[in-house]
Amino acid sequence: MPILFNQKTKEFHLYNSEISYILNIMKNNQLGQLYFGKKIKHRDSFEHLFEIVNRSLTAYVFTDDNKFSLEELKQEYPSYGTTDFRYPAFEIHQENGSKITNFEYVSHEIFRGKKKLESLPATYVEEDNEATTLEITLRDSLINTEVALSYTIYENLPVITRHSRFINCGDSNLRLTKAMSLNLDLPDYDYEMIQLSGAWSRERHIKTRKLEQGIQSIYSLRGASSPNHNPFIALKRPNADEHNGDVYGFSLVYSGNFLAQVEVDTHSQTRVSLGINPHGFEWHLNANEEFQTPEAVMVYSSEGLNKMSQTYHTLYRTRLARGYWRDRVRPILINNWEATKFSFNEEKILDIAKSAADVGIELFVLDDGWFGERNDDYRGLGDWYPNTNKLPSGISGLSKKVNDLGLNFGLWIEPEMVNKDSELYRNYPDWIISTPNRSDSHGRNQYVLDFSRHEVVDYIHEMISKVLRESNISYIKWDMNRSITECYSKAFPKEQQGEVMHRYILGVYDLYERLINEFPKILFESCSSGGGRFDPGMLYYAPQAWASDDSDAIERLKIQYGTSMVYPISSIGAHVSEIVNQQVFRNTPIETRANVAYFGAFGYELDLNELTELEKQKVKEQVEFIKQYRELIHKGKFYRLQSPFENNITAWMVVSDDKKEAIVGWYKVLNDVNESFKRIKLKGLNENLNYYIEQKGEYHYGDELMNLGMITSDYAVGDPCNEEILPYMEDEKELYCNGSRDFLSKLFILKATEE
Ligand code: DGJ
């Protein structure tokens, strides 16, 4: 068993070939943390790892022991107020007004496999031998309440997943005001914290800062995980980089308000906590009730950030994403949003679909505007029946016509929202989240339906499933375009208002679960004004997510590079859109737009009829290319090689499992003159294989490509008048933004040969 219990010293050692995680039952019967990191040998006792000293101005737990203070002890799931003055992992308000607790070890269970989480998304196993779980039950006998801490270690991945469950076994009424999924105390603070932060249209930019004594945190209080901060942080040693050094990743499988916090105390210990944001959160735990926290996923890598990311990619692609589409190649889609916005009719849609079918695209997606009176974003949300003025044969008729063109049909929905100008709102005005006697803030002229109420979810479910039943729909884009404000549910008493944010997201998960069970072959893509809810919780239901409303290829370098820190390439919705780009008004070559979007769930976001014949020919070639390589790109190992946050040139690559094939994406933002020689060190190849690089017409051994690098210098740049680069042929200019040499990119395809 990869989880051992040292009976005498009361220590648990969770390990696999890469990692060790060691915790103990301390003298006060609470849980201590001894080690998390690279695998170390098991021994009968790890007592020497338990560091404790006598310090002045400290409070002690035992009258006869002037050392045992929780203030500096590394703990598993700490509470506040009994000698530890750092931020706790949980807080329980009791009937007498006290928040002091004492959860002591009662029992533990070690078993093969991993249990499912009730009503929450989580990683899973397909066979019990893929992972082993330790469940430790702690009890506070005064309040007759238990906490079950659950740890799962995967057999073949450097991953430990964690969550906690609170069980009120007594008859008093408790209030849980904090219940983090994870607490990890580390012995020093020589780390840099990495976060993925941004805003609408510039999601998941990589930010790094040195840890310092005090608190550093990221969070969401918007009701969704948000584009502002992703529910993920990493701690890396200052000398660690993409390929070397110690890195810890912490990711939360949750789509609502979260907090990721790192506290460094003044004796330089680091406390990481991750979970539901306690601000505004309050859960009533009455007699015999339970509360389950979301799951947190910890990854350790001794080989830098890339290895951490590859671990998340494998786990999230194969053991978080589920269902019919998990392992299938994703259809190449075309979405009409940027092409038409709300202004379309059946004829226009069929025009776009026809031209898409002609170039081999596989799926047409009808975006916002097909339902109710939805002719702009002021009205119609909530009325999930077709607008027959625009679409006389409805969705069922249109979907058949699109099918007849040889394409599958997909549809956009935004089930959590309503416009006040809608039938739904007129019939059920109290179904929105809204605080009595306060005005309702709007976002994009819309309001949030109260998904904490079952009857609301039931109603929306019925409307959406009716559309899905009546038509031939193989894909759904589930959008969500505003944050929650004035959070209050009319269905719950005043005491339970602190539960609404969490109940809301449980309602969202519930609707997803029902729809994927009823329509298992539909591919869901989540979306929230682009990447505003791009999180592991969503991936459990929707294996891909629209990464950003910013579809400009150059902007996407940063967005996709940052997203790849945690999320598999197959999950990153990425489309070629028109120029002038609608977000940054930039012109980029169609080749570069595709070369970026290939490293995602690929599609188009334009009207092909607006392209020139030459561009259409290019699109045809692109579609052929991605059909050939999507399996490799989605399932291969992804390596970040050169960061767009630090360089004019970005590079990444993907390598097949057998290392016989690889594709390198190389992107140069601005052209320069008389530049230095350039090469880029490749990764993950077999050093003994000889690779043919099609685009260079050259053969190189893996060891050379990885140690010396692949030469990428453009021989002509030393001489701007060199006819190799100037000018473009007249007919090429339309492909290269009127002859510009900015925003160029190359793909290098490597194939192992015998030569
Ligand atoms: C926001 C999404 O991110 C866009 O792709 C598009 O679907 C619009 N909403 C439609 O309203």
Short mmCIF file of C-alpha atoms and ligand atoms in Angstrom, two decimals, residues 337 342 367-368 374 412 444 477 479 481 527-530 546 549 605, ligand 1:
data_model
loop_
_atom_site.label_atom_id
_atom_site.label_comp_id
_atom_site.label_asym_id
_atom_site.label_seq_id
_atom_site.Cartn_x
_atom_site.Cartn_y
_atom_site.Cartn_z
CA TRP A 337 -20.56 35.28 -33.02
CA PHE A 342 -27.17 39.30 -33.14
CA ASP A 367 -24.14 31.68 -30.87
CA ASP A 368 -26.23 34.22 -28.99
CA ARG A 374 -33.01 38.45 -28.53
CA TRP A 412 -25.13 28.74 -27.45
CA ARG A 444 -24.63 43.57 -19.66
CA LYS A 477 -21.58 26.52 -25.55
CA ASP A 479 -22.00 31.06 -21.39
CA ASN A 481 -21.73 36.88 -18.67
CA CYS A 527 -17.61 30.09 -21.34
CA SER A 528 -17.93 33.15 -19.19
CA SER A 529 -17.43 36.26 -21.29
CA GLY A 530 -14.53 34.24 -22.61
CA TRP A 546 -13.66 29.26 -24.52
CA ASP A 549 -13.10 36.80 -25.84
CA GLU A 605 -14.86 32.63 -35.50
C1 DGJ B 1 -19.62 36.14 -24.49
C2 DGJ B 1 -18.85 35.03 -25.14
O1 DGJ B 1 -17.57 34.94 -24.62
C3 DGJ B 1 -18.83 35.27 -26.63
O2 DGJ B 1 -18.05 34.30 -27.28
C4 DGJ B 1 -20.24 35.25 -27.14
O3 DGJ B 1 -20.78 33.97 -26.96
C5 DGJ B 1 -21.07 36.30 -26.42
N1 DGJ B 1 -20.95 36.17 -24.99
C6 DGJ B 1 -22.50 36.20 -26.81
O4 DGJ B 1 -23.30 37.00 -26.08
#
